[in-house]
């Protein structure tokens, strides 16, 4: 896919989120001299791209199957920061770490049988996302790791194994727990290799490694068994296991990898979203279905992307500020 410059003028159907939201503190009282343009490349998977209908409209025509939406956090930040930052957004739903580092990806769009059929599927391959990073890139944001872990596959297996259980026991943990450490090890190794590749392509760029938000609450009794707007047939015991032994370690693995490089910084979204899980009233992540019964498959909605935008934009401004 050709490198795309995505500016506000191209977003004819975009719904602005800036009214009534936080303005990064660094912009308050900014002098005109600070409005120089910096090059920002956004890389990542569906938690960056947006993908689901609750995260806005797909704005790129013709579609490439990556499903970048106009309420995803890169697009929100692009509108917030205006001419200060020039955005190249090549994030793509279902991307693995290897799809960013070196491998061409075949996007799936919204072709997720049996939940949805995409009339434009199959889509042509898109280049490795790292190819969008150039020598002059100033800031790189990257949110990835969940698909390398195969979190979607884990969720699907937990749904299957929990069906008919009455919500008791830990059938998913019992079947999958032994393989999780090896999956996390692969995430760490692949993430290290990705950061090395990004540094090679843009030696002077700051890399912001964006973590995943809170998906499952610490109190899993909030989650109703067989509620498709939450985790459907996943048992409470398996939700506790997923939070404690899969999702939280995934964030720790990403944070650890980012900590090995001077040019990389971890952006923590977990703490700020702690009371906005799939099972909370003010949810920032949708369940298997969203409130309008559309497939969401446990992805952030527009409010979740707004929260991510606030934290990532602050990190971007810190990255480009003079020392």
mmCIF file of N, CA and C in Angstrom, residues 46-47 50-55 112 115 151-152 155-156 159 213-217 222-224 226-234 239 276-304:
data_model
loop_
_atom_site.group_PDB
_atom_site.id
_atom_site.type_symbol
_atom_site.label_atom_id
_atom_site.label_comp_id
_atom_site.label_asym_id
_atom_site.label_seq_id
_atom_site.Cartn_x
_atom_site.Cartn_y
_atom_site.Cartn_z
ATOM 1 N N UNK A 46 -5.521 -3.692 15.238
ATOM 2 C CA UNK A 46 -6.882 -3.153 15.266
ATOM 3 C C UNK A 46 -7.133 -2.208 16.428
ATOM 4 N N UNK A 47 -6.367 -2.348 17.533
ATOM 5 C CA UNK A 47 -6.536 -1.442 18.664
ATOM 6 C C UNK A 47 -5.993 -0.053 18.354
ATOM 7 N N UNK A 50 -8.733 0.992 14.714
ATOM 8 C CA UNK A 50 -10.131 1.272 15.012
ATOM 9 C C UNK A 50 -11.034 0.096 14.686
ATOM 10 N N UNK A 51 -11.156 -0.205 13.410
ATOM 11 C CA UNK A 51 -11.769 -1.417 12.858
ATOM 12 C C UNK A 51 -13.283 -1.527 13.064
ATOM 13 N N UNK A 52 -13.770 -1.442 14.295
ATOM 14 C CA UNK A 52 -15.184 -1.721 14.538
ATOM 15 C C UNK A 52 -16.044 -0.471 14.310
ATOM 16 N N UNK A 53 -17.325 -0.705 14.083
ATOM 17 C CA UNK A 53 -18.233 0.423 13.818
ATOM 18 C C UNK A 53 -18.319 1.382 14.995
ATOM 19 N N UNK A 54 -18.166 0.871 16.215
ATOM 20 C CA UNK A 54 -18.226 1.732 17.406
ATOM 21 C C UNK A 54 -17.008 2.636 17.526
ATOM 22 N N UNK A 55 -16.005 2.430 16.670
ATOM 23 C CA UNK A 55 -14.831 3.300 16.632
ATOM 24 C C UNK A 55 -14.853 4.215 15.417
ATOM 25 N N UNK A 112 -15.466 -11.693 8.963
ATOM 26 C CA UNK A 112 -15.277 -12.466 10.187
ATOM 27 C C UNK A 112 -16.411 -13.473 10.356
ATOM 28 N N UNK A 115 -19.667 -14.049 12.135
ATOM 29 C CA UNK A 115 -20.200 -12.777 12.600
ATOM 30 C C UNK A 115 -20.544 -11.837 11.450
ATOM 31 N N UNK A 151 -4.476 -13.446 20.793
ATOM 32 C CA UNK A 151 -5.499 -13.211 21.802
ATOM 33 C C UNK A 151 -6.896 -13.452 21.233
ATOM 34 N N UNK A 152 -7.107 -13.109 19.958
ATOM 35 C CA UNK A 152 -8.403 -13.373 19.345
ATOM 36 C C UNK A 152 -8.719 -14.854 19.326
ATOM 37 N N UNK A 155 -9.607 -15.955 22.846
ATOM 38 C CA UNK A 155 -10.979 -15.581 23.172
ATOM 39 C C UNK A 155 -11.984 -16.536 22.521
ATOM 40 N N UNK A 156 -11.761 -16.850 21.256
ATOM 41 C CA UNK A 156 -12.677 -17.752 20.556
ATOM 42 C C UNK A 156 -12.725 -19.120 21.229
ATOM 43 N N UNK A 159 -14.689 -18.856 24.448
ATOM 44 C CA UNK A 159 -16.126 -18.812 24.165
ATOM 45 C C UNK A 159 -16.655 -20.215 23.896
ATOM 46 N N UNK A 213 -5.414 -1.352 26.716
ATOM 47 C CA UNK A 213 -6.228 -0.852 27.829
ATOM 48 C C UNK A 213 -6.755 -1.992 28.692
ATOM 49 N N UNK A 214 -7.402 -1.622 29.793
ATOM 50 C CA UNK A 214 -8.091 -2.604 30.616
ATOM 51 C C UNK A 214 -9.276 -3.158 29.831
ATOM 52 N N UNK A 215 -9.327 -4.455 29.731
ATOM 53 C CA UNK A 215 -10.398 -5.133 29.005
ATOM 54 C C UNK A 215 -11.325 -5.859 29.973
ATOM 55 N N UNK A 216 -10.726 -6.529 30.963
ATOM 56 C CA UNK A 216 -11.471 -7.320 31.941
ATOM 57 C C UNK A 216 -11.316 -6.657 33.304
ATOM 58 N N UNK A 217 -12.404 -6.432 34.041
ATOM 59 C CA UNK A 217 -12.287 -5.762 35.339
ATOM 60 C C UNK A 217 -11.625 -6.649 36.389
ATOM 61 N N UNK A 222 -18.656 -8.518 37.874
ATOM 62 C CA UNK A 222 -19.400 -7.534 37.086
ATOM 63 C C UNK A 222 -19.835 -8.119 35.741
ATOM 64 N N UNK A 223 -19.162 -9.165 35.310
ATOM 65 C CA UNK A 223 -19.392 -9.715 33.975
ATOM 66 C C UNK A 223 -20.496 -10.768 34.029
ATOM 67 N N UNK A 224 -21.501 -10.575 33.214
ATOM 68 C CA UNK A 224 -22.662 -11.465 33.199
ATOM 69 C C UNK A 224 -22.446 -12.601 32.199
ATOM 70 N N UNK A 226 -23.103 -15.300 29.517
ATOM 71 C CA UNK A 226 -23.977 -15.394 28.345
ATOM 72 C C UNK A 226 -24.543 -14.047 27.898
ATOM 73 N N UNK A 227 -23.902 -12.967 28.295
ATOM 74 C CA UNK A 227 -24.284 -11.645 27.795
ATOM 75 C C UNK A 227 -23.397 -11.322 26.594
ATOM 76 N N UNK A 228 -23.944 -11.294 25.378
ATOM 77 C CA UNK A 228 -23.110 -11.046 24.194
ATOM 78 C C UNK A 228 -22.542 -9.641 24.141
ATOM 79 N N UNK A 229 -23.100 -8.718 24.948
ATOM 80 C CA UNK A 229 -22.553 -7.360 24.995
ATOM 81 C C UNK A 229 -21.362 -7.280 25.944
ATOM 82 N N UNK A 230 -21.074 -8.377 26.617
ATOM 83 C CA UNK A 230 -19.865 -8.505 27.429
ATOM 84 C C UNK A 230 -19.035 -9.642 26.837
ATOM 85 N N UNK A 231 -18.747 -10.672 27.624
ATOM 86 C CA UNK A 231 -17.896 -11.759 27.136
ATOM 87 C C UNK A 231 -18.667 -13.030 26.817
ATOM 88 N N UNK A 232 -19.970 -12.903 26.633
ATOM 89 C CA UNK A 232 -20.805 -14.034 26.239
ATOM 90 C C UNK A 232 -20.553 -15.241 27.143
ATOM 91 N N UNK A 233 -20.079 -16.355 26.572
ATOM 92 C CA UNK A 233 -20.010 -17.617 27.319
ATOM 93 C C UNK A 233 -18.685 -17.865 28.042
ATOM 94 N N UNK A 234 -17.811 -16.872 28.134
ATOM 95 C CA UNK A 234 -16.566 -17.069 28.876
ATOM 96 C C UNK A 234 -16.873 -17.045 30.372
ATOM 97 N N UNK A 239 -12.173 -15.522 32.878
ATOM 98 C CA UNK A 239 -11.919 -14.089 32.758
ATOM 99 C C UNK A 239 -10.827 -13.655 33.730
ATOM 100 N N UNK A 276 -13.180 1.168 33.116
ATOM 101 C CA UNK A 276 -13.938 1.286 31.862
ATOM 102 C C UNK A 276 -13.795 0.029 31.011
ATOM 103 N N UNK A 277 -13.802 -1.115 31.676
ATOM 104 C CA UNK A 277 -13.661 -2.393 30.987
ATOM 105 C C UNK A 277 -14.940 -2.763 30.239
ATOM 106 N N UNK A 278 -14.902 -3.891 29.573
ATOM 107 C CA UNK A 278 -16.070 -4.405 28.861
ATOM 108 C C UNK A 278 -17.275 -4.545 29.783
ATOM 109 N N UNK A 279 -17.035 -4.842 31.057
ATOM 110 C CA UNK A 279 -18.133 -5.124 31.987
ATOM 111 C C UNK A 279 -18.521 -3.938 32.851
ATOM 112 N N UNK A 280 -17.908 -2.776 32.626
ATOM 113 C CA UNK A 280 -18.270 -1.574 33.373
ATOM 114 C C UNK A 280 -19.367 -0.804 32.640
ATOM 115 N N UNK A 281 -20.140 -0.020 33.405
ATOM 116 C CA UNK A 281 -21.234 0.754 32.814
ATOM 117 C C UNK A 281 -20.715 1.736 31.762
ATOM 118 N N UNK A 282 -19.662 2.472 32.106
ATOM 119 C CA UNK A 282 -19.067 3.419 31.164
ATOM 120 C C UNK A 282 -17.936 2.761 30.394
ATOM 121 N N UNK A 283 -18.256 1.762 29.615
ATOM 122 C CA UNK A 283 -17.223 0.954 28.962
ATOM 123 C C UNK A 283 -16.518 1.719 27.850
ATOM 124 N N UNK A 284 -15.210 1.498 27.761
ATOM 125 C CA UNK A 284 -14.401 2.030 26.673
ATOM 126 C C UNK A 284 -13.989 0.931 25.706
ATOM 127 N N UNK A 285 -14.318 -0.292 26.044
ATOM 128 C CA UNK A 285 -14.069 -1.440 25.176
ATOM 129 C C UNK A 285 -15.388 -2.196 25.042
ATOM 130 N N UNK A 286 -15.777 -2.489 23.815
ATOM 131 C CA UNK A 286 -17.023 -3.211 23.585
ATOM 132 C C UNK A 286 -16.824 -4.708 23.819
ATOM 133 N N UNK A 287 -17.942 -5.411 23.983
ATOM 134 C CA UNK A 287 -17.892 -6.854 24.160
ATOM 135 C C UNK A 287 -17.889 -7.587 22.827
ATOM 136 N N UNK A 288 -18.416 -8.801 22.826
ATOM 137 C CA UNK A 288 -18.512 -9.558 21.576
ATOM 138 C C UNK A 288 -19.368 -8.791 20.574
ATOM 139 N N UNK A 289 -20.467 -8.223 21.056
ATOM 140 C CA UNK A 289 -21.287 -7.309 20.258
ATOM 141 C C UNK A 289 -21.295 -5.950 20.940
ATOM 142 N N UNK A 290 -21.472 -4.887 20.149
ATOM 143 C CA UNK A 290 -21.601 -3.574 20.770
ATOM 144 C C UNK A 290 -23.057 -3.330 21.158
ATOM 145 N N UNK A 291 -23.347 -2.156 21.680
ATOM 146 C CA UNK A 291 -24.693 -1.870 22.184
ATOM 147 C C UNK A 291 -25.744 -1.862 21.085
ATOM 148 N N UNK A 292 -25.309 -1.748 19.823
ATOM 149 C CA UNK A 292 -26.233 -1.799 18.685
ATOM 150 C C UNK A 292 -26.230 -3.170 18.015
ATOM 151 N N UNK A 293 -25.698 -4.152 18.726
ATOM 152 C CA UNK A 293 -25.665 -5.545 18.257
ATOM 153 C C UNK A 293 -24.823 -5.740 17.002
ATOM 154 N N UNK A 294 -23.824 -4.887 16.816
ATOM 155 C CA UNK A 294 -22.884 -5.057 15.713
ATOM 156 C C UNK A 294 -21.645 -5.802 16.226
ATOM 157 N N UNK A 295 -20.989 -6.603 15.386
ATOM 158 C CA UNK A 295 -19.782 -7.297 15.830
ATOM 159 C C UNK A 295 -18.722 -6.308 16.318
ATOM 160 N N UNK A 296 -18.207 -6.553 17.506
ATOM 161 C CA UNK A 296 -17.145 -5.705 18.071
ATOM 162 C C UNK A 296 -15.958 -6.538 18.513
ATOM 163 N N UNK A 297 -16.208 -7.765 18.936
ATOM 164 C CA UNK A 297 -15.154 -8.724 19.239
ATOM 165 C C UNK A 297 -14.088 -8.154 20.166
ATOM 166 N N UNK A 298 -14.551 -7.461 21.199
ATOM 167 C CA UNK A 298 -13.700 -6.949 22.278
ATOM 168 C C UNK A 298 -12.646 -5.968 21.744
ATOM 169 N N UNK A 299 -13.123 -4.830 21.258
ATOM 170 C CA UNK A 299 -12.263 -3.756 20.750
ATOM 171 C C UNK A 299 -12.693 -2.419 21.342
ATOM 172 N N UNK A 300 -11.768 -1.468 21.436
ATOM 173 C CA UNK A 300 -12.103 -0.144 21.970
ATOM 174 C C UNK A 300 -13.121 0.585 21.103
ATOM 175 N N UNK A 301 -14.023 1.298 21.762
ATOM 176 C CA UNK A 301 -14.959 2.164 21.060
ATOM 177 C C UNK A 301 -14.363 3.576 20.966
ATOM 178 N N UNK A 302 -15.150 4.517 20.488
ATOM 179 C CA UNK A 302 -14.645 5.885 20.310
ATOM 180 C C UNK A 302 -14.177 6.494 21.621
ATOM 181 N N UNK A 303 -14.848 6.180 22.730
ATOM 182 C CA UNK A 303 -14.421 6.722 24.029
ATOM 183 C C UNK A 303 -13.073 6.142 24.435
ATOM 184 N N UNK A 304 -12.866 4.866 24.156
ATOM 185 C CA UNK A 304 -11.567 4.265 24.446
ATOM 186 C C UNK A 304 -10.461 4.879 23.618
#
